[in-house]
PDB file of C-alpha atoms in Angstrom:
ATOM      1  CA  UNK A 221     -12.178 -91.553  -1.224  1.00  0.00           C
ATOM      2  CA  UNK A 222     -10.626 -89.181  -3.500  1.00  0.00           C
ATOM      3  CA  UNK A 223     -10.356 -89.841  -7.194  1.00  0.00           C
ATOM      4  CA  UNK A 224      -6.856 -91.074  -8.198  1.00  0.00           C
ATOM      5  CA  UNK A 225      -4.301 -89.315 -10.476  1.00  0.00           C
ATOM      6  CA  UNK A 226      -5.709 -85.758 -10.042  1.00  0.00           C
ATOM      7  CA  UNK A 227      -4.983 -82.941  -7.567  1.00  0.00           C
ATOM      8  CA  UNK A 228      -6.795 -79.893  -8.923  1.00  0.00           C
ATOM      9  CA  UNK A 229      -5.507 -76.432  -8.240  1.00  0.00           C
ATOM     10  CA  UNK A 230      -8.321 -73.742  -8.615  1.00  0.00           C
ATOM     11  CA  UNK A 231      -7.276 -70.215  -8.939  1.00  0.00           C
ATOM     12  CA  UNK A 232      -9.343 -67.131  -8.987  1.00  0.00           C
ATOM     13  CA  UNK A 233      -8.292 -63.408  -8.783  1.00  0.00           C
ATOM     14  CA  UNK A 234     -11.003 -62.231  -6.459  1.00  0.00           C
ATOM     15  CA  UNK A 235     -12.707 -63.677  -3.233  1.00  0.00           C
ATOM     16  CA  UNK A 236     -16.132 -63.338  -4.790  1.00  0.00           C
ATOM     17  CA  UNK A 237     -15.159 -65.359  -7.862  1.00  0.00           C
ATOM     18  CA  UNK A 238     -14.541 -68.484  -5.594  1.00  0.00           C
ATOM     19  CA  UNK A 239     -17.425 -67.929  -3.202  1.00  0.00           C
ATOM     20  CA  UNK A 240     -18.791 -71.218  -1.706  1.00  0.00           C
ATOM     21  CA  UNK A 241     -16.042 -73.540  -2.864  1.00  0.00           C
ATOM     22  CA  UNK A 242     -13.982 -73.583   0.375  1.00  0.00           C
ATOM     23  CA  UNK A 243     -17.206 -74.084   2.334  1.00  0.00           C
ATOM     24  CA  UNK A 244     -18.079 -77.078   0.058  1.00  0.00           C
ATOM     25  CA  UNK A 245     -14.695 -78.732   0.755  1.00  0.00           C
ATOM     26  CA  UNK A 246     -14.566 -81.898   2.867  1.00  0.00           C
ATOM     27  CA  UNK A 247     -11.975 -81.737   5.649  1.00  0.00           C
ATOM     28  CA  UNK A 248     -10.283 -78.533   4.532  1.00  0.00           C
ATOM     29  CA  UNK A 249      -7.145 -77.135   5.964  1.00  0.00           C
ATOM     30  CA  UNK A 250      -5.502 -73.749   5.505  1.00  0.00           C
ATOM     31  CA  UNK A 251      -1.915 -72.964   4.763  1.00  0.00           C
ATOM     32  CA  UNK A 252      -0.648 -69.355   4.515  1.00  0.00           C
ATOM     33  CA  UNK A 253       2.310 -69.078   2.108  1.00  0.00           C
ATOM     34  CA  UNK A 254       3.642 -65.934   0.165  1.00  0.00           C
ATOM     35  CA  UNK A 255       0.769 -63.837   1.568  1.00  0.00           C
ATOM     36  CA  UNK A 256      -1.811 -66.008   0.214  1.00  0.00           C
ATOM     37  CA  UNK A 257      -4.282 -68.590   1.861  1.00  0.00           C
ATOM     38  CA  UNK A 258      -4.351 -71.881   0.333  1.00  0.00           C
ATOM     39  CA  UNK A 259      -7.319 -74.287   1.257  1.00  0.00           C
ATOM     40  CA  UNK A 260      -6.747 -77.890   0.592  1.00  0.00           C
ATOM     41  CA  UNK A 261      -9.404 -80.671   0.913  1.00  0.00           C
ATOM     42  CA  UNK A 262     -11.764 -82.621  -1.325  1.00  0.00           C
ATOM     43  CA  UNK A 263     -14.319 -81.153  -3.721  1.00  0.00           C
ATOM     44  CA  UNK A 264     -16.896 -83.735  -4.774  1.00  0.00           C
ATOM     45  CA  UNK A 265     -14.233 -86.527  -4.110  1.00  0.00           C
ATOM     46  CA  UNK A 266     -11.459 -84.650  -6.153  1.00  0.00           C
ATOM     47  CA  UNK A 267      -8.384 -83.642  -4.211  1.00  0.00           C
ATOM     48  CA  UNK A 268      -8.275 -79.831  -4.648  1.00  0.00           C
ATOM     49  CA  UNK A 269      -6.565 -76.632  -3.572  1.00  0.00           C
ATOM     50  CA  UNK A 270      -8.252 -73.376  -3.753  1.00  0.00           C
ATOM     51  CA  UNK A 271      -6.490 -70.030  -3.693  1.00  0.00           C
ATOM     52  CA  UNK A 272      -6.947 -66.402  -4.591  1.00  0.00           C
ATOM     53  CA  UNK A 273      -4.018 -65.083  -6.755  1.00  0.00           C
ATOM     54  CA  UNK A 274      -5.079 -61.392  -6.686  1.00  0.00           C
ATOM     55  CA  UNK A 275      -5.309 -59.456  -9.829  1.00  0.00           C
ATOM     56  CA  UNK A 276      -2.492 -59.309 -12.481  1.00  0.00           C
ATOM     57  CA  UNK A 277      -0.106 -61.520 -14.271  1.00  0.00           C
ATOM     58  CA  UNK A 278       2.710 -61.614 -11.850  1.00  0.00           C
ATOM     59  CA  UNK A 279       0.400 -62.480  -8.873  1.00  0.00           C
ATOM     60  CA  UNK A 280      -1.218 -65.189 -11.050  1.00  0.00           C
ATOM     61  CA  UNK A 281       2.068 -66.618 -12.164  1.00  0.00           C
ATOM     62  CA  UNK A 282       3.463 -66.754  -8.433  1.00  0.00           C
ATOM     63  CA  UNK A 283       0.338 -68.449  -7.357  1.00  0.00           C
ATOM     64  CA  UNK A 284       0.298 -71.014 -10.180  1.00  0.00           C
ATOM     65  CA  UNK A 285       3.928 -71.842  -9.410  1.00  0.00           C
ATOM     66  CA  UNK A 286       3.334 -72.338  -5.699  1.00  0.00           C
ATOM     67  CA  UNK A 287       0.468 -74.714  -6.425  1.00  0.00           C
ATOM     68  CA  UNK A 288       2.749 -76.832  -8.632  1.00  0.00           C
ATOM     69  CA  UNK A 289       5.904 -76.746  -6.483  1.00  0.00           C
ATOM     70  CA  UNK A 290       4.482 -76.720  -2.903  1.00  0.00           C
ATOM     71  CA  UNK A 291       1.158 -78.427  -3.226  1.00  0.00           C
ATOM     72  CA  UNK A 292       2.049 -80.831  -6.142  1.00  0.00           C
ATOM     73  CA  UNK A 293      -1.114 -80.163  -8.033  1.00  0.00           C
ATOM     74  CA  UNK A 294      -1.511 -82.192 -11.237  1.00  0.00           C
ATOM     75  CA  UNK A 295      -3.953 -79.918 -13.040  1.00  0.00           C
ATOM     76  CA  UNK A 296      -4.916 -76.231 -12.791  1.00  0.00           C
ATOM     77  CA  UNK A 297      -8.285 -74.483 -13.460  1.00  0.00           C
ATOM     78  CA  UNK A 298      -8.629 -70.805 -13.449  1.00  0.00           C
ATOM     79  CA  UNK A 299     -12.095 -69.343 -13.065  1.00  0.00           C
ATOM     80  CA  UNK A 300     -13.152 -65.687 -12.913  1.00  0.00           C
ATOM     81  CA  UNK A 301     -14.625 -62.833 -14.941  1.00  0.00           C
ATOM     82  CA  UNK A 302     -13.487 -61.172 -18.188  1.00  0.00           C
ATOM     83  CA  UNK A 303     -14.456 -58.541 -20.656  1.00  0.00           C
ATOM     84  CA  UNK A 304     -15.908 -59.422 -23.950  1.00  0.00           C
ATOM     85  CA  UNK A 305     -13.291 -59.511 -26.840  1.00  0.00           C
ATOM     86  CA  UNK A 306     -15.883 -59.624 -29.565  1.00  0.00           C
ATOM     87  CA  UNK A 307     -19.403 -58.002 -30.298  1.00  0.00           C
ATOM     88  CA  UNK A 308     -20.874 -61.471 -30.569  1.00  0.00           C
ATOM     89  CA  UNK A 309     -19.874 -62.333 -26.896  1.00  0.00           C
ATOM     90  CA  UNK A 310     -22.476 -60.917 -24.368  1.00  0.00           C
ATOM     91  CA  UNK A 311     -22.501 -60.204 -20.664  1.00  0.00           C
ATOM     92  CA  UNK A 312     -23.437 -63.502 -18.975  1.00  0.00           C
ATOM     93  CA  UNK A 313     -21.915 -65.638 -21.608  1.00  0.00           C
ATOM     94  CA  UNK A 314     -19.073 -68.130 -20.703  1.00  0.00           C
ATOM     95  CA  UNK A 315     -15.672 -68.480 -22.376  1.00  0.00           C
ATOM     96  CA  UNK A 316     -13.466 -71.518 -22.153  1.00  0.00           C
ATOM     97  CA  UNK A 317      -9.941 -70.806 -23.602  1.00  0.00           C
ATOM     98  CA  UNK A 318      -8.514 -72.629 -26.526  1.00  0.00           C
ATOM     99  CA  UNK A 319      -5.357 -70.563 -26.319  1.00  0.00           C
ATOM    100  CA  UNK A 320      -4.043 -67.435 -24.517  1.00  0.00           C
ATOM    101  CA  UNK A 321      -1.806 -64.557 -25.380  1.00  0.00           C
ATOM    102  CA  UNK A 322      -0.375 -61.562 -23.503  1.00  0.00           C
ATOM    103  CA  UNK A 323      -1.698 -58.514 -25.371  1.00  0.00           C
ATOM    104  CA  UNK A 324       0.772 -56.291 -23.670  1.00  0.00           C
ATOM    105  CA  UNK A 325       3.928 -58.391 -24.492  1.00  0.00           C
ATOM    106  CA  UNK A 326       6.045 -56.520 -26.972  1.00  0.00           C
ATOM    107  CA  UNK A 327       9.850 -57.101 -26.967  1.00  0.00           C
ATOM    108  CA  UNK A 328      10.139 -56.030 -30.681  1.00  0.00           C
ATOM    109  CA  UNK A 329      12.356 -55.606 -32.584  1.00  0.00           C
ATOM    110  CA  UNK A 330      14.359 -58.280 -30.609  1.00  0.00           C
ATOM    111  CA  UNK A 331      11.448 -60.693 -30.800  1.00  0.00           C
ATOM    112  CA  UNK A 332       8.126 -60.635 -32.615  1.00  0.00           C
ATOM    113  CA  UNK A 333       5.259 -58.880 -31.051  1.00  0.00           C
ATOM    114  CA  UNK A 334       3.432 -61.010 -28.457  1.00  0.00           C
ATOM    115  CA  UNK A 335       6.197 -63.666 -28.354  1.00  0.00           C
ATOM    116  CA  UNK A 336       7.449 -64.569 -24.931  1.00  0.00           C
ATOM    117  CA  UNK A 337      11.099 -64.033 -25.273  1.00  0.00           C
ATOM    118  CA  UNK A 338      13.086 -67.339 -25.408  1.00  0.00           C
ATOM    119  CA  UNK A 339      10.089 -69.687 -25.629  1.00  0.00           C
ATOM    120  CA  UNK A 340       9.348 -69.107 -29.306  1.00  0.00           C
ATOM    121  CA  UNK A 341       5.606 -68.900 -28.513  1.00  0.00           C
ATOM    122  CA  UNK A 342       3.189 -66.157 -28.718  1.00  0.00           C
ATOM    123  CA  UNK A 343       0.008 -68.308 -27.820  1.00  0.00           C
ATOM    124  CA  UNK A 344      -0.210 -70.986 -25.115  1.00  0.00           C
ATOM    125  CA  UNK A 345      -2.629 -73.774 -25.782  1.00  0.00           C
ATOM    126  CA  UNK A 346      -5.045 -74.906 -23.053  1.00  0.00           C
ATOM    127  CA  UNK A 347      -5.367 -78.659 -22.377  1.00  0.00           C
ATOM    128  CA  UNK A 348      -7.766 -80.108 -24.855  1.00  0.00           C
ATOM    129  CA  UNK A 349      -9.448 -82.767 -22.649  1.00  0.00           C
ATOM    130  CA  UNK A 350      -9.952 -80.430 -19.654  1.00  0.00           C
ATOM    131  CA  UNK A 351     -11.221 -77.760 -21.945  1.00  0.00           C
ATOM    132  CA  UNK A 352     -13.750 -80.067 -23.538  1.00  0.00           C
ATOM    133  CA  UNK A 353     -14.892 -81.193 -20.092  1.00  0.00           C
ATOM    134  CA  UNK A 354     -15.319 -77.517 -19.168  1.00  0.00           C
ATOM    135  CA  UNK A 355     -17.276 -76.782 -22.287  1.00  0.00           C
ATOM    136  CA  UNK A 356     -19.582 -79.632 -21.611  1.00  0.00           C
ATOM    137  CA  UNK A 357     -20.191 -78.857 -18.000  1.00  0.00           C
ATOM    138  CA  UNK A 358     -20.735 -75.208 -18.867  1.00  0.00           C
ATOM    139  CA  UNK A 359     -23.316 -76.183 -21.459  1.00  0.00           C
ATOM    140  CA  UNK A 360     -25.203 -78.524 -18.980  1.00  0.00           C
ATOM    141  CA  UNK A 361     -25.198 -75.787 -16.329  1.00  0.00           C
ATOM    142  CA  UNK A 362     -26.778 -73.330 -18.615  1.00  0.00           C
ATOM    143  CA  UNK A 363     -29.395 -75.802 -19.758  1.00  0.00           C
ATOM    144  CA  UNK A 364     -30.269 -77.393 -16.448  1.00  0.00           C
ATOM    145  CA  UNK A 365     -29.452 -74.795 -13.658  1.00  0.00           C
ATOM    146  CA  UNK A 366     -29.176 -71.373 -14.909  1.00  0.00           C
ATOM    147  CA  UNK A 367     -32.903 -70.444 -14.570  1.00  0.00           C
ATOM    148  CA  UNK A 368     -33.059 -71.763 -10.879  1.00  0.00           C
ATOM    149  CA  UNK A 369     -29.511 -70.419  -9.835  1.00  0.00           C
ATOM    150  CA  UNK A 370     -29.680 -66.834 -11.093  1.00  0.00           C
ATOM    151  CA  UNK A 371     -32.511 -64.851  -9.680  1.00  0.00           C
ATOM    152  CA  UNK A 372     -35.079 -63.316 -12.181  1.00  0.00           C
ATOM    153  CA  UNK A 373     -34.079 -59.860 -10.817  1.00  0.00           C
ATOM    154  CA  UNK A 374     -30.515 -60.366 -11.748  1.00  0.00           C
ATOM    155  CA  UNK A 375     -31.364 -61.905 -15.041  1.00  0.00           C
ATOM    156  CA  UNK A 376     -33.343 -58.680 -15.833  1.00  0.00           C
ATOM    157  CA  UNK A 377     -30.695 -56.308 -14.274  1.00  0.00           C
ATOM    158  CA  UNK A 378     -27.870 -57.740 -16.432  1.00  0.00           C
ATOM    159  CA  UNK A 379     -29.996 -58.614 -19.354  1.00  0.00           C
ATOM    160  CA  UNK A 380     -29.115 -62.285 -19.267  1.00  0.00           C
ATOM    161  CA  UNK A 381     -31.074 -63.724 -22.092  1.00  0.00           C
ATOM    162  CA  UNK A 382     -29.928 -67.294 -23.233  1.00  0.00           C
ATOM    163  CA  UNK A 383     -26.255 -67.093 -22.303  1.00  0.00           C
ATOM    164  CA  UNK A 384     -23.939 -69.108 -24.522  1.00  0.00           C
ATOM    165  CA  UNK A 385     -20.602 -70.862 -24.250  1.00  0.00           C
ATOM    166  CA  UNK A 386     -17.807 -69.761 -26.490  1.00  0.00           C
ATOM    167  CA  UNK A 387     -14.348 -71.313 -27.116  1.00  0.00           C
ATOM    168  CA  UNK A 388     -11.382 -69.307 -28.430  1.00  0.00           C
ATOM    169  CA  UNK A 389      -8.633 -66.903 -27.815  1.00  0.00           C
ATOM    170  CA  UNK A 390      -8.216 -65.077 -24.473  1.00  0.00           C
ATOM    171  CA  UNK A 391      -5.857 -62.187 -24.154  1.00  0.00           C
ATOM    172  CA  UNK A 392      -4.297 -61.204 -20.872  1.00  0.00           C
ATOM    173  CA  UNK A 393      -2.658 -57.971 -19.724  1.00  0.00           C
ATOM    174  CA  UNK A 394      -1.922 -55.810 -16.852  1.00  0.00           C
ATOM    175  CA  UNK A 395      -4.668 -53.423 -17.935  1.00  0.00           C
ATOM    176  CA  UNK A 396      -8.330 -53.235 -17.081  1.00  0.00           C
ATOM    177  CA  UNK A 397      -9.714 -52.735 -20.616  1.00  0.00           C
ATOM    178  CA  UNK A 398     -12.407 -50.023 -20.288  1.00  0.00           C
ATOM    179  CA  UNK A 399     -12.609 -48.207 -23.503  1.00  0.00           C
ATOM    180  CA  UNK A 400     -13.758 -49.041 -26.909  1.00  0.00           C
ATOM    181  CA  UNK A 401     -10.550 -47.673 -28.499  1.00  0.00           C
ATOM    182  CA  UNK A 402      -8.383 -49.926 -26.351  1.00  0.00           C
ATOM    183  CA  UNK A 403     -10.520 -53.007 -27.303  1.00  0.00           C
ATOM    184  CA  UNK A 404     -10.541 -52.115 -31.019  1.00  0.00           C
ATOM    185  CA  UNK A 405      -6.681 -51.980 -30.788  1.00  0.00           C
ATOM    186  CA  UNK A 406      -6.356 -55.382 -29.096  1.00  0.00           C
ATOM    187  CA  UNK A 407      -8.931 -56.836 -31.621  1.00  0.00           C
ATOM    188  CA  UNK A 408      -7.026 -55.593 -34.632  1.00  0.00           C
ATOM    189  CA  UNK A 409      -3.788 -57.084 -33.407  1.00  0.00           C
ATOM    190  CA  UNK A 410      -5.409 -60.427 -32.344  1.00  0.00           C
ATOM    191  CA  UNK A 411      -8.071 -61.758 -34.742  1.00  0.00           C
ATOM    192  CA  UNK A 412     -10.497 -64.298 -33.244  1.00  0.00           C
ATOM    193  CA  UNK A 413     -10.301 -62.768 -29.753  1.00  0.00           C
ATOM    194  CA  UNK A 414     -13.265 -63.731 -27.377  1.00  0.00           C
ATOM    195  CA  UNK A 415     -12.289 -62.253 -24.052  1.00  0.00           C
ATOM    196  CA  UNK A 416      -9.794 -59.938 -22.300  1.00  0.00           C
ATOM    197  CA  UNK A 417      -8.605 -60.419 -18.722  1.00  0.00           C
ATOM    198  CA  UNK A 418      -5.542 -59.994 -16.478  1.00  0.00           C
ATOM    199  CA  UNK A 419      -4.201 -63.330 -15.382  1.00  0.00           C
ATOM    200  CA  UNK A 420      -4.925 -66.346 -17.637  1.00  0.00           C
ATOM    201  CA  UNK A 421      -1.861 -66.234 -19.936  1.00  0.00           C
ATOM    202  CA  UNK A 422       0.484 -65.971 -17.019  1.00  0.00           C
ATOM    203  CA  UNK A 423      -0.965 -69.174 -15.544  1.00  0.00           C
ATOM    204  CA  UNK A 424      -0.816 -70.711 -19.013  1.00  0.00           C
ATOM    205  CA  UNK A 425       2.794 -69.985 -19.358  1.00  0.00           C
ATOM    206  CA  UNK A 426       3.686 -71.449 -15.925  1.00  0.00           C
ATOM    207  CA  UNK A 427       1.712 -74.581 -16.753  1.00  0.00           C
ATOM    208  CA  UNK A 428       3.371 -74.842 -20.149  1.00  0.00           C
ATOM    209  CA  UNK A 429       6.873 -74.609 -18.735  1.00  0.00           C
ATOM    210  CA  UNK A 430       6.063 -76.995 -15.792  1.00  0.00           C
ATOM    211  CA  UNK A 431       4.146 -79.512 -17.976  1.00  0.00           C
ATOM    212  CA  UNK A 432       0.823 -79.195 -16.015  1.00  0.00           C
ATOM    213  CA  UNK A 433      -2.434 -79.502 -17.837  1.00  0.00           C
ATOM    214  CA  UNK A 434      -4.734 -76.390 -17.378  1.00  0.00           C
ATOM    215  CA  UNK A 435      -7.948 -74.897 -18.476  1.00  0.00           C
ATOM    216  CA  UNK A 436      -9.439 -71.425 -18.128  1.00  0.00           C
ATOM    217  CA  UNK A 437     -13.153 -70.474 -17.603  1.00  0.00           C
ATOM    218  CA  UNK A 438     -14.341 -66.996 -17.762  1.00  0.00           C
ATOM    219  CA  UNK A 439     -17.715 -65.360 -17.305  1.00  0.00           C
ATOM    220  CA  UNK A 440     -18.221 -62.228 -19.321  1.00  0.00           C
ATOM    221  CA  UNK A 441     -18.942 -59.376 -16.839  1.00  0.00           C
ATOM    222  CA  UNK A 442     -18.695 -56.449 -19.220  1.00  0.00           C
ATOM    223  CA  UNK A 443     -18.197 -55.367 -22.722  1.00  0.00           C
ATOM    224  CA  UNK A 444     -14.659 -53.986 -22.104  1.00  0.00           C
ATOM    225  CA  UNK A 445     -15.818 -50.466 -22.806  1.00  0.00           C
ATOM    226  CA  UNK A 446     -16.613 -47.289 -20.830  1.00  0.00           C
ATOM    227  CA  UNK A 447     -19.418 -49.074 -18.842  1.00  0.00           C
ATOM    228  CA  UNK A 448     -17.047 -51.819 -17.777  1.00  0.00           C
ATOM    229  CA  UNK A 449     -16.904 -50.907 -14.041  1.00  0.00           C
ATOM    230  CA  UNK A 450     -20.748 -50.440 -13.617  1.00  0.00           C
ATOM    231  CA  UNK A 451     -22.232 -52.825 -11.122  1.00  0.00           C
ATOM    232  CA  UNK A 452     -19.094 -54.958 -11.568  1.00  0.00           C
ATOM    233  CA  UNK A 453     -18.929 -56.411  -7.961  1.00  0.00           C
ATOM    234  CA  UNK A 454     -22.737 -56.881  -7.965  1.00  0.00           C
ATOM    235  CA  UNK A 455     -22.306 -59.080 -11.113  1.00  0.00           C
ATOM    236  CA  UNK A 456     -19.466 -61.030  -9.691  1.00  0.00           C
ATOM    237  CA  UNK A 457     -21.170 -61.764  -6.507  1.00  0.00           C
ATOM    238  CA  UNK A 458     -24.738 -62.546  -7.816  1.00  0.00           C
ATOM    239  CA  UNK A 459     -23.911 -64.084 -11.291  1.00  0.00           C
ATOM    240  CA  UNK A 460     -20.195 -65.065 -11.886  1.00  0.00           C
ATOM    241  CA  UNK A 461     -19.791 -66.647  -8.407  1.00  0.00           C
ATOM    242  CA  UNK A 462     -22.810 -68.862  -8.881  1.00  0.00           C
ATOM    243  CA  UNK A 463     -21.720 -69.876 -12.415  1.00  0.00           C
ATOM    244  CA  UNK A 464     -18.280 -70.805 -11.095  1.00  0.00           C
ATOM    245  CA  UNK A 465     -19.576 -72.834  -8.181  1.00  0.00           C
ATOM    246  CA  UNK A 466     -22.023 -74.898 -10.162  1.00  0.00           C
ATOM    247  CA  UNK A 467     -19.689 -75.495 -13.095  1.00  0.00           C
ATOM    248  CA  UNK A 468     -16.746 -76.413 -10.864  1.00  0.00           C
ATOM    249  CA  UNK A 469     -18.971 -78.921  -9.020  1.00  0.00           C
ATOM    250  CA  UNK A 470     -20.006 -80.422 -12.352  1.00  0.00           C
ATOM    251  CA  UNK A 471     -16.455 -80.397 -13.559  1.00  0.00           C
ATOM    252  CA  UNK A 472     -15.222 -82.203 -10.433  1.00  0.00           C
ATOM    253  CA  UNK A 473     -18.036 -84.831 -10.792  1.00  0.00           C
ATOM    254  CA  UNK A 474     -17.220 -85.316 -14.465  1.00  0.00           C
ATOM    255  CA  UNK A 475     -13.498 -85.509 -13.642  1.00  0.00           C
ATOM    256  CA  UNK A 476     -14.209 -88.192 -10.921  1.00  0.00           C
ATOM    257  CA  UNK A 477     -16.112 -90.220 -13.483  1.00  0.00           C
ATOM    258  CA  UNK A 478     -13.411 -90.039 -16.135  1.00  0.00           C
ATOM    259  CA  UNK A 479     -10.813 -91.085 -13.644  1.00  0.00           C
ATOM    260  CA  UNK A 480     -12.889 -94.092 -12.377  1.00  0.00           C
TER     261      UNK A 480
END
């Protein structure tokens, strides 16, 4: 029997980032809407809907809105990969968003830089309780399962030595950050940045405006520099997808317990 009071929407940009979740669903059914496939069922006794948004803020916003309006999800979780936003964040680390900002939003001088016009906001805060649950499950995964889930070869290939969990600011934009100069510019404008990606803040804005709690989990796949595209898909398939599957499983089990 599904846990009460939660229908979890799970969004990822790429197929590989959600690998295994649909297969793990109990009694899944598929609905095609707006050129996307939505899979609804139960994940570890939590009602859930999994969907791929595709890359970019517009695609992510449309997907999040559909989850809320058509599928009546009560909570949203975005999982995927990101570039490191700070030198202290390494490939293989996990980032849980505290807040999110669009680094390419600039309607100045009409509005302050980064402010989303007519909202009065530059930053959108993730739900505190969901984020704490994500942090806890991410820590537990790294402590209990990382060594057995990620092959020794992939640990060596990607230099995954003692991955860590970070909480902080994530910046989204319709750009794949792939140069040190780009990253430095974003860093200077947004102190405290821990990750850069292309979808999270769009989902955050939709959730803010619709009153839906959300959380964002990112696996660091690159250092947002000139080497960012090297072995990207290999990392997503072999590392990030494994992280996401096992952490989402733990997250659902913890949510079930919290709702009991």
